[in-house]
Amino acid sequence: MAAHDLFEFNRLKLAQLGREMMLFAQFNSRTGYAALRMNHGDEAYQAIAIDNWMGASPVYTRRMQKAMRFSGDSSVETIFKGLQLECGFTHQYFDVRFAVQSPEQGRFWLKSCGALLETEPRGPDAVKTMCHDIEDPTFNATAVATNPRARMTAIHRPPRVPSDRVPHCEWLVHIDPEALPLAEPKSALAMSETKLACLFIERAHGSSSGGLEDYSGDMHERLHLEQFSQSALSVICRELAVQVHLLIAAMMRSVAEHYGETAALAVAEFQMAGSCWVMSERLCGWLGLSGSGIDDVIRVLEIHPAFQPREYWRLEVIRNDAESARLRVHDCPALQETEGCGWQAVLKAGMTEGLAGLVRGVSRRARVTACGEQGSLCWDICLDGADEEEPLAVQIAKGTVLYQTRLRDRVQLLQM
């Protein structure tokens, strides 16, 4: 599938796909951090999670600002627009509302936070780690991408008192012209040098009319992807895929710095195996597929965010017969990265559990084997395997509130 073939989908389907890509980033966090805890202990989670989001979010925030044409303004409204179009606030898994009071001040509040509902059963210490220790530096790192004098401070946040308090949290965002500017995180500076961070995504004209072509106009308190045009949504979907891979690479880079490259590959393979499986299941339903044949596997591979955007990944899938196909990754920016961070590093290392998870999420009988071509990334996919028990990474992904998320459409907004 070529990069612009996303235009085969209408506005509603692209809005749905964008939300699925946001969810995919959350699945990556659940499985990646689970592997981190299992391999290196609970204490590893906090430091890696902070590095993870601080490394990726300033980079993808600026990318989305440019792509949706609301860059160049360092106001609170610009900060909020960025938050509305990032996978850290996955639509519907997080119910976030925004209010701008002036160019220098505004607030946002979470009527519902899926991540909090995931974490509360683990007790108040786990909630404090996520909602205080991790959010304080990472929220400010996101704000710094727009204005180094911006600060995000909590009005109230969990642990919830009383236990059913709504909204779950509320934050003030303030720009103080007298404040000392915060420096760009070192991890973000490193990520900004990657080919992924510098990737150019072309905007093509859509075949259908209606919707916002960009987000240069007024900010909406609650943004829905259906408000955008087909052309804008194809860019948003690809930028969300960039966000996904920036987060993967930033996590692997942090794990490698703390525990070594072998440890980073192990965490990433587990992450890929669990999250790709459940995303393949979701995409099967989204595409209306039964998962019964090789054509369904090929179709999911063509659209799966693990191999998007196509400006970064260059895939070729050749159908052999009704039960088999050959997958090849050709030379592309993903394979040209100089740092060994990203799922391409897992594939280059000959580790196939992640790719196996992706295809088995379509058909439980799918099996992946390296095709033996020296110096190339090439695998044979055959539907001749046994229907074995789901691996631990998949069980973890499915044992979450996230897995139960059922996304709703905003069809009425298509009339805009």
Short mmCIF file of C-alpha atoms in Angstrom, two decimals:
data_model
loop_
_atom_site.label_atom_id
_atom_site.label_comp_id
_atom_site.label_asym_id
_atom_site.label_seq_id
_atom_site.Cartn_x
_atom_site.Cartn_y
_atom_site.Cartn_z
CA MET A 1 0.00 0.00 0.00
CA ALA A 2 1.42 3.36 -1.00
CA ALA A 3 1.49 6.23 1.47
CA HIS A 4 -1.44 8.08 -0.07
CA ASP A 5 -3.59 4.99 -0.40
CA LEU A 6 -5.11 5.97 2.94
CA PHE A 7 -7.43 7.91 0.64
CA GLU A 8 -9.27 4.67 -0.06
CA PHE A 9 -10.88 5.37 3.32
CA ASN A 10 -13.52 8.03 3.85
CA ARG A 11 -13.51 10.60 6.65
CA LEU A 12 -15.29 8.40 9.15
CA LYS A 13 -12.96 5.45 8.55
CA LEU A 14 -9.89 7.67 8.82
CA ALA A 15 -11.20 9.17 12.07
CA GLN A 16 -11.66 5.64 13.39
CA LEU A 17 -8.17 4.65 12.25
CA GLY A 18 -6.66 7.69 13.97
CA ARG A 19 -8.22 6.70 17.28
CA GLU A 20 -6.99 3.12 16.81
CA MET A 21 -3.45 4.42 16.29
CA MET A 22 -3.74 6.41 19.51
CA LEU A 23 -4.88 3.26 21.31
CA PHE A 24 -1.92 1.37 19.85
CA ALA A 25 0.47 3.74 21.60
CA GLN A 26 -1.27 2.96 24.89
CA PHE A 27 -1.02 -0.79 24.28
CA ASN A 28 2.69 -0.31 23.65
CA SER A 29 3.02 1.36 27.04
CA ARG A 30 1.16 -1.43 28.84
CA THR A 31 3.21 -4.25 27.32
CA GLY A 32 6.54 -2.41 27.26
CA TYR A 33 6.36 -1.29 30.87
CA ALA A 34 5.19 -4.75 31.94
CA ALA A 35 8.31 -6.25 30.35
CA LEU A 36 10.41 -3.59 32.06
CA ARG A 37 9.00 -4.47 35.47
CA MET A 38 9.38 -8.20 34.94
CA ASN A 39 12.96 -7.93 33.67
CA HIS A 40 14.32 -5.14 35.86
CA GLY A 41 11.95 -4.62 38.79
CA ASP A 42 9.29 -2.07 39.64
CA GLU A 43 11.87 0.63 40.34
CA ALA A 44 12.89 0.63 36.66
CA TYR A 45 9.48 1.82 35.51
CA GLN A 46 9.50 5.40 36.76
CA ALA A 47 12.83 6.51 35.31
CA ILE A 48 12.26 4.82 31.95
CA ALA A 49 8.70 6.14 31.62
CA ILE A 50 9.89 9.72 32.24
CA ASP A 51 12.68 9.39 29.67
CA ASN A 52 10.24 7.73 27.27
CA TRP A 53 7.69 10.56 27.15
CA MET A 54 10.18 13.41 27.61
CA GLY A 55 12.19 12.10 24.68
CA ALA A 56 9.30 11.70 22.27
CA SER A 57 6.60 14.24 23.14
CA PRO A 58 8.46 17.51 22.41
CA VAL A 59 9.46 16.12 19.01
CA TYR A 60 6.06 14.92 17.91
CA THR A 61 4.31 17.97 19.39
CA ARG A 62 6.22 20.26 17.04
CA ARG A 63 5.61 17.91 14.12
CA MET A 64 1.84 17.95 14.63
CA GLN A 65 1.81 21.72 15.06
CA LYS A 66 3.48 22.09 11.67
CA ALA A 67 1.40 19.39 9.97
CA MET A 68 -1.90 20.90 11.15
CA ARG A 69 -0.72 24.47 10.59
CA PHE A 70 -0.98 25.89 14.09
CA SER A 71 2.74 26.36 14.76
CA GLY A 72 4.43 29.72 15.28
CA ASP A 73 2.25 30.80 18.20
CA SER A 74 3.63 30.16 21.69
CA SER A 75 0.27 30.63 23.48
CA VAL A 76 -1.62 28.30 25.78
CA GLU A 77 -4.10 27.63 22.99
CA THR A 78 -1.30 26.20 20.84
CA ILE A 79 -0.21 23.96 23.71
CA PHE A 80 -3.78 22.69 24.11
CA LYS A 81 -4.23 21.99 20.40
CA GLY A 82 -1.10 19.86 20.51
CA LEU A 83 -2.41 17.89 23.49
CA GLN A 84 -5.65 17.25 21.63
CA LEU A 85 -3.78 15.64 18.74
CA GLU A 86 -1.38 13.40 20.60
CA CYS A 87 -1.59 9.76 21.59
CA GLY A 88 -0.78 10.57 25.21
CA PHE A 89 -4.38 11.78 25.45
CA THR A 90 -5.94 9.00 23.38
CA HIS A 91 -9.45 10.07 22.47
CA GLN A 92 -12.25 8.44 24.49
CA TYR A 93 -9.81 6.40 26.62
CA PHE A 94 -9.16 9.85 28.09
CA ASP A 95 -12.08 12.29 28.23
CA VAL A 96 -10.25 15.63 28.33
CA ARG A 97 -11.75 19.12 28.18
CA PHE A 98 -9.86 22.37 27.57
CA ALA A 99 -10.61 26.03 28.35
CA VAL A 100 -8.45 28.99 27.32
CA GLN A 101 -8.76 31.99 29.61
CA SER A 102 -6.12 34.17 27.93
CA PRO A 103 -3.08 33.67 25.69
CA GLU A 104 -1.05 33.11 28.87
CA GLN A 105 -3.42 30.95 30.90
CA GLY A 106 -5.86 28.08 30.59
CA ARG A 107 -6.90 24.85 32.22
CA PHE A 108 -7.78 21.32 31.24
CA TRP A 109 -9.54 18.60 33.16
CA LEU A 110 -10.09 14.88 32.73
CA LYS A 111 -13.70 13.88 33.24
CA SER A 112 -12.42 10.33 32.94
CA CYS A 113 -8.88 8.94 32.77
CA GLY A 114 -8.50 5.38 31.52
CA ALA A 115 -4.92 5.20 32.76
CA LEU A 116 -6.07 6.08 36.28
CA LEU A 117 -8.74 3.38 36.18
CA GLU A 118 -5.97 0.94 35.16
CA THR A 119 -3.70 2.05 38.01
CA GLU A 120 -6.04 2.54 40.98
CA PRO A 121 -6.40 -1.20 41.71
CA ARG A 122 -2.62 -1.28 42.32
CA GLY A 123 -2.94 1.14 45.22
CA PRO A 124 -2.17 4.80 46.06
CA ASP A 125 1.61 4.44 45.68
CA ALA A 126 1.20 3.34 42.06
CA VAL A 127 -1.22 6.23 41.47
CA LYS A 128 1.26 8.72 42.95
CA THR A 129 4.04 7.38 40.74
CA MET A 130 1.97 7.90 37.59
CA CYS A 131 0.02 11.07 38.48
CA HIS A 132 2.80 12.94 40.32
CA ASP A 133 6.29 11.56 39.76
CA ILE A 134 5.91 10.88 36.03
CA GLU A 135 3.40 13.54 34.99
CA ASP A 136 5.16 16.56 36.53
CA PRO A 137 8.30 16.40 34.35
CA THR A 138 6.64 14.94 31.26
CA PHE A 139 3.76 17.44 31.15
CA ASN A 140 6.22 20.32 31.37
CA ALA A 141 8.41 18.76 28.67
CA THR A 142 5.40 18.76 26.34
CA ALA A 143 4.66 22.40 27.14
CA VAL A 144 8.31 23.38 26.54
CA ALA A 145 7.96 22.27 22.92
CA THR A 146 5.68 25.30 22.45
CA ASN A 147 6.91 27.76 25.06
CA PRO A 148 9.88 27.22 27.43
CA ARG A 149 8.24 29.54 29.98
CA ALA A 150 5.04 27.50 30.16
CA ARG A 151 4.27 25.44 33.26
CA MET A 152 1.58 22.86 33.98
CA THR A 153 0.54 22.68 37.63
CA ALA A 154 -2.13 20.54 39.21
CA ILE A 155 -5.24 22.12 40.68
CA HIS A 156 -6.17 18.69 41.98
CA ARG A 157 -5.17 15.16 41.03
CA PRO A 158 -5.28 11.57 42.31
CA PRO A 159 -5.22 9.73 44.59
CA ARG A 160 -8.89 10.67 44.53
CA VAL A 161 -10.59 11.96 47.67
CA PRO A 162 -13.37 10.98 47.81
CA SER A 163 -12.66 7.81 45.85
CA ASP A 164 -15.30 8.60 43.19
CA ARG A 165 -14.20 12.20 42.62
CA VAL A 166 -14.96 13.61 39.15
CA PRO A 167 -13.25 15.09 37.23
CA HIS A 168 -10.34 12.77 37.89
CA CYS A 169 -7.85 15.65 37.73
CA GLU A 170 -7.57 19.29 36.72
CA TRP A 171 -4.52 21.27 35.59
CA LEU A 172 -3.61 24.92 35.18
CA VAL A 173 -1.32 25.92 32.31
CA HIS A 174 0.36 29.28 32.75
CA ILE A 175 2.97 31.17 30.76
CA ASP A 176 5.07 33.48 32.93
CA PRO A 177 7.25 35.85 30.85
CA GLU A 178 9.47 36.33 33.93
CA ALA A 179 10.05 32.61 34.47
CA LEU A 180 13.38 31.02 33.63
CA PRO A 181 13.01 29.09 30.37
CA LEU A 182 13.12 25.32 30.73
CA ALA A 183 15.73 23.58 28.62
CA GLU A 184 14.79 20.99 26.02
CA PRO A 185 15.24 17.51 27.54
CA LYS A 186 18.47 15.84 26.41
CA SER A 187 16.51 12.76 25.37
CA ALA A 188 14.32 14.92 23.08
CA LEU A 189 17.41 16.51 21.52
CA ALA A 190 18.71 13.04 20.74
CA MET A 191 15.40 11.90 19.28
CA SER A 192 15.15 15.03 17.14
CA GLU A 193 18.22 13.84 15.22
CA THR A 194 16.59 10.63 14.02
CA LYS A 195 15.33 10.11 10.49
CA LEU A 196 11.90 9.50 11.99
CA ALA A 197 11.82 12.94 13.62
CA CYS A 198 12.85 14.59 10.34
CA LEU A 199 10.48 12.57 8.14
CA PHE A 200 8.56 14.54 5.52
CA ILE A 201 4.89 13.63 5.14
CA GLU A 202 3.26 15.00 2.04
CA ARG A 203 -0.27 16.32 2.17
CA ALA A 204 -2.38 15.22 -0.80
CA HIS A 205 -5.84 16.41 -1.79
CA GLY A 206 -8.72 14.19 -0.71
CA SER A 207 -11.44 12.86 -2.96
CA SER A 208 -14.28 13.96 -0.65
CA SER A 209 -15.26 17.39 0.61
CA GLY A 210 -16.04 18.69 4.09
CA GLY A 211 -14.21 19.08 7.36
CA LEU A 212 -11.37 21.23 8.64
CA GLU A 213 -8.28 21.20 6.43
CA ASP A 214 -6.12 22.13 9.41
CA TYR A 215 -6.38 23.34 13.02
CA SER A 216 -5.34 26.95 12.47
CA GLY A 217 -8.76 28.26 13.55
CA ASP A 218 -10.46 28.35 16.92
CA MET A 219 -9.71 25.66 19.49
CA HIS A 220 -12.52 23.28 20.44
CA GLU A 221 -13.09 22.42 24.08
CA ARG A 222 -13.44 18.78 23.06
CA LEU A 223 -11.95 17.83 19.71
CA HIS A 224 -13.16 14.87 17.62
CA LEU A 225 -11.28 13.57 14.61
CA GLU A 226 -14.45 13.57 12.51
CA GLN A 227 -14.19 17.37 12.47
CA PHE A 228 -11.25 17.17 10.03
CA SER A 229 -11.23 16.67 6.27
CA GLN A 230 -10.16 13.51 4.50
CA SER A 231 -6.91 15.19 3.48
CA ALA A 232 -6.16 16.39 7.02
CA LEU A 233 -7.03 13.01 8.53
CA SER A 234 -4.65 11.14 6.25
CA VAL A 235 -1.87 13.40 7.58
CA ILE A 236 -3.04 13.06 11.19
CA CYS A 237 -3.06 9.26 10.94
CA ARG A 238 0.48 9.20 9.59
CA GLU A 239 1.68 11.70 12.20
CA LEU A 240 0.11 9.54 14.92
CA ALA A 241 2.08 6.59 13.53
CA VAL A 242 5.22 8.72 13.82
CA GLN A 243 4.29 9.41 17.45
CA VAL A 244 3.97 5.68 18.06
CA HIS A 245 7.45 4.95 16.71
CA LEU A 246 9.07 7.92 18.45
CA LEU A 247 7.77 6.56 21.75
CA ILE A 248 9.05 3.06 20.92
CA ALA A 249 12.48 4.40 20.00
CA ALA A 250 12.69 6.70 23.03
CA MET A 251 11.80 3.83 25.37
CA MET A 252 14.38 1.52 23.81
CA ARG A 253 17.03 4.22 23.96
CA SER A 254 16.39 4.75 27.68
CA VAL A 255 16.39 1.02 28.46
CA ALA A 256 19.65 0.62 26.54
CA GLU A 257 21.27 3.46 28.49
CA HIS A 258 20.23 1.92 31.82
CA TYR A 259 20.56 -1.81 31.14
CA GLY A 260 22.22 -2.34 27.76
CA GLU A 261 21.14 -2.96 24.17
CA THR A 262 20.26 -6.63 24.73
CA ALA A 263 17.85 -5.61 27.48
CA ALA A 264 16.29 -2.97 25.21
CA LEU A 265 15.70 -5.53 22.45
CA ALA A 266 14.10 -7.96 24.91
CA VAL A 267 11.68 -5.33 26.24
CA ALA A 268 10.82 -4.14 22.73
CA GLU A 269 10.15 -7.64 21.40
CA PHE A 270 7.77 -8.37 24.28
CA GLN A 271 6.11 -4.99 23.71
CA MET A 272 5.70 -5.65 20.00
CA ALA A 273 4.39 -9.19 20.49
CA GLY A 274 1.59 -8.15 22.83
CA SER A 275 0.48 -4.83 21.39
CA CYS A 276 0.70 -5.86 17.73
CA TRP A 277 -1.46 -8.93 18.39
CA VAL A 278 -4.31 -7.02 19.99
CA MET A 279 -4.11 -4.25 17.39
CA SER A 280 -4.35 -6.85 14.62
CA GLU A 281 -7.48 -8.22 16.27
CA ARG A 282 -8.96 -4.72 16.40
CA LEU A 283 -8.03 -3.99 12.78
CA CYS A 284 -9.64 -7.23 11.65
CA GLY A 285 -12.90 -6.05 13.17
CA TRP A 286 -12.43 -2.54 11.79
CA LEU A 287 -11.85 -3.87 8.26
CA GLY A 288 -14.68 -6.42 8.55
CA LEU A 289 -12.35 -9.41 8.12
CA SER A 290 -12.83 -12.93 9.45
CA GLY A 291 -9.10 -13.66 9.78
CA SER A 292 -9.57 -16.97 7.98
CA GLY A 293 -7.10 -16.64 5.08
CA ILE A 294 -3.80 -15.18 3.97
CA ASP A 295 -5.57 -12.30 2.24
CA ASP A 296 -6.77 -11.08 5.62
CA VAL A 297 -3.21 -11.23 7.00
CA ILE A 298 -1.97 -9.22 4.02
CA ARG A 299 -4.71 -6.65 4.42
CA VAL A 300 -3.90 -6.05 8.09
CA LEU A 301 -0.18 -5.82 7.33
CA GLU A 302 -0.93 -3.09 4.80
CA ILE A 303 -2.56 -0.83 7.38
CA HIS A 304 -1.04 -1.91 10.74
CA PRO A 305 0.59 1.02 12.58
CA ALA A 306 3.63 -1.17 13.29
CA PHE A 307 4.58 -0.53 9.65
CA GLN A 308 3.21 2.99 9.21
CA PRO A 309 3.76 5.58 7.95
CA ARG A 310 4.87 4.30 4.57
CA GLU A 311 7.20 7.25 4.19
CA TYR A 312 9.22 5.54 6.96
CA TRP A 313 8.59 1.85 6.20
CA ARG A 314 8.76 0.28 2.75
CA LEU A 315 6.95 -3.06 2.76
CA GLU A 316 6.32 -5.58 0.03
CA VAL A 317 3.90 -8.45 0.63
CA ILE A 318 3.64 -11.10 -2.08
CA ARG A 319 0.79 -13.59 -1.95
CA ASN A 320 1.96 -17.10 -2.81
CA ASP A 321 -1.32 -18.96 -2.42
CA ALA A 322 -4.37 -19.09 -0.15
CA GLU A 323 -2.21 -20.21 2.78
CA SER A 324 1.07 -18.34 2.44
CA ALA A 325 2.77 -15.05 1.58
CA ARG A 326 6.22 -13.49 1.68
CA LEU A 327 6.90 -10.25 3.57
CA ARG A 328 9.94 -8.14 2.78
CA VAL A 329 11.10 -4.82 4.24
CA HIS A 330 13.06 -2.92 1.61
CA ASP A 331 15.62 -0.19 2.20
CA CYS A 332 13.81 2.74 3.83
CA PRO A 333 14.36 5.43 6.48
CA ALA A 334 13.44 2.96 9.25
CA LEU A 335 16.37 0.74 8.26
CA GLN A 336 18.72 3.71 7.87
CA GLU A 337 18.50 4.84 11.49
CA THR A 338 21.97 4.98 13.02
CA GLU A 339 20.85 4.20 16.59
CA GLY A 340 19.62 0.69 17.31
CA CYS A 341 16.29 1.92 18.66
CA GLY A 342 12.93 1.06 17.20
CA TRP A 343 11.24 -2.16 16.18
CA GLN A 344 13.41 -2.31 13.07
CA ALA A 345 16.30 -3.10 15.45
CA VAL A 346 14.31 -6.05 16.81
CA LEU A 347 13.70 -7.36 13.29
CA LYS A 348 17.34 -6.82 12.27
CA ALA A 349 18.41 -8.88 15.30
CA GLY A 350 16.43 -11.85 13.96
CA MET A 351 13.85 -11.69 16.76
CA THR A 352 10.47 -12.69 15.31
CA GLU A 353 8.07 -12.93 18.27
CA GLY A 354 6.80 -9.41 17.63
CA LEU A 355 6.06 -10.06 13.96
CA ALA A 356 4.55 -13.42 14.87
CA GLY A 357 2.23 -11.63 17.30
CA LEU A 358 1.09 -9.28 14.55
CA VAL A 359 0.10 -12.04 12.11
CA ARG A 360 -1.29 -14.39 14.79
CA GLY A 361 -3.58 -11.57 15.90
CA VAL A 362 -5.21 -12.02 12.48
CA SER A 363 -5.06 -15.82 12.27
CA ARG A 364 -4.09 -18.01 15.21
CA ARG A 365 -2.67 -20.49 12.68
CA ALA A 366 -0.18 -18.01 11.20
CA ARG A 367 3.50 -18.87 11.49
CA VAL A 368 6.53 -16.69 10.63
CA THR A 369 9.91 -17.99 9.48
CA ALA A 370 12.91 -16.14 8.09
CA CYS A 371 13.15 -16.80 4.35
CA GLY A 372 16.94 -17.19 4.43
CA GLU A 373 17.90 -14.39 2.06
CA GLN A 374 21.22 -13.14 3.38
CA GLY A 375 21.35 -9.47 4.26
CA SER A 376 17.61 -8.87 3.84
CA LEU A 377 14.61 -8.59 6.12
CA CYS A 378 12.34 -11.22 4.62
CA TRP A 379 9.90 -13.70 6.15
CA ASP A 380 7.53 -16.37 4.97
CA ILE A 381 4.07 -16.32 6.52
CA CYS A 382 2.20 -19.62 6.43
CA LEU A 383 -1.17 -20.58 7.85
CA ASP A 384 -0.11 -24.04 8.92
CA GLY A 385 0.69 -23.56 12.58
CA ALA A 386 -1.10 -24.91 15.63
CA ASP A 387 -3.62 -22.80 17.55
CA GLU A 388 -1.46 -22.46 20.63
CA GLU A 389 -2.10 -20.60 23.89
CA GLU A 390 -1.73 -16.85 23.72
CA PRO A 391 1.72 -15.71 24.93
CA LEU A 392 2.13 -13.76 28.17
CA ALA A 393 2.55 -10.43 26.38
CA VAL A 394 -0.90 -10.85 24.80
CA GLN A 395 -2.48 -11.93 28.08
CA ILE A 396 -1.14 -8.77 29.72
CA ALA A 397 -2.46 -6.56 26.92
CA LYS A 398 -5.88 -8.19 27.13
CA GLY A 399 -6.07 -7.93 30.90
CA THR A 400 -6.49 -4.16 30.82
CA VAL A 401 -9.25 -1.57 30.86
CA LEU A 402 -7.67 -0.41 27.61
CA TYR A 403 -8.52 -3.71 25.89
CA GLN A 404 -12.18 -3.23 26.81
CA THR A 405 -12.30 0.23 25.20
CA ARG A 406 -15.07 0.51 22.62
CA LEU A 407 -14.71 3.60 20.50
CA ARG A 408 -17.72 5.66 19.44
CA ASP A 409 -18.20 7.52 16.17
CA ARG A 410 -19.25 11.18 15.85
CA VAL A 411 -21.12 10.78 12.58
CA GLN A 412 -23.00 14.07 12.88
CA LEU A 413 -19.71 15.96 12.65
CA LEU A 414 -19.19 14.68 9.11
CA GLN A 415 -21.73 17.25 7.95
CA MET A 416 -19.30 20.08 8.75
#
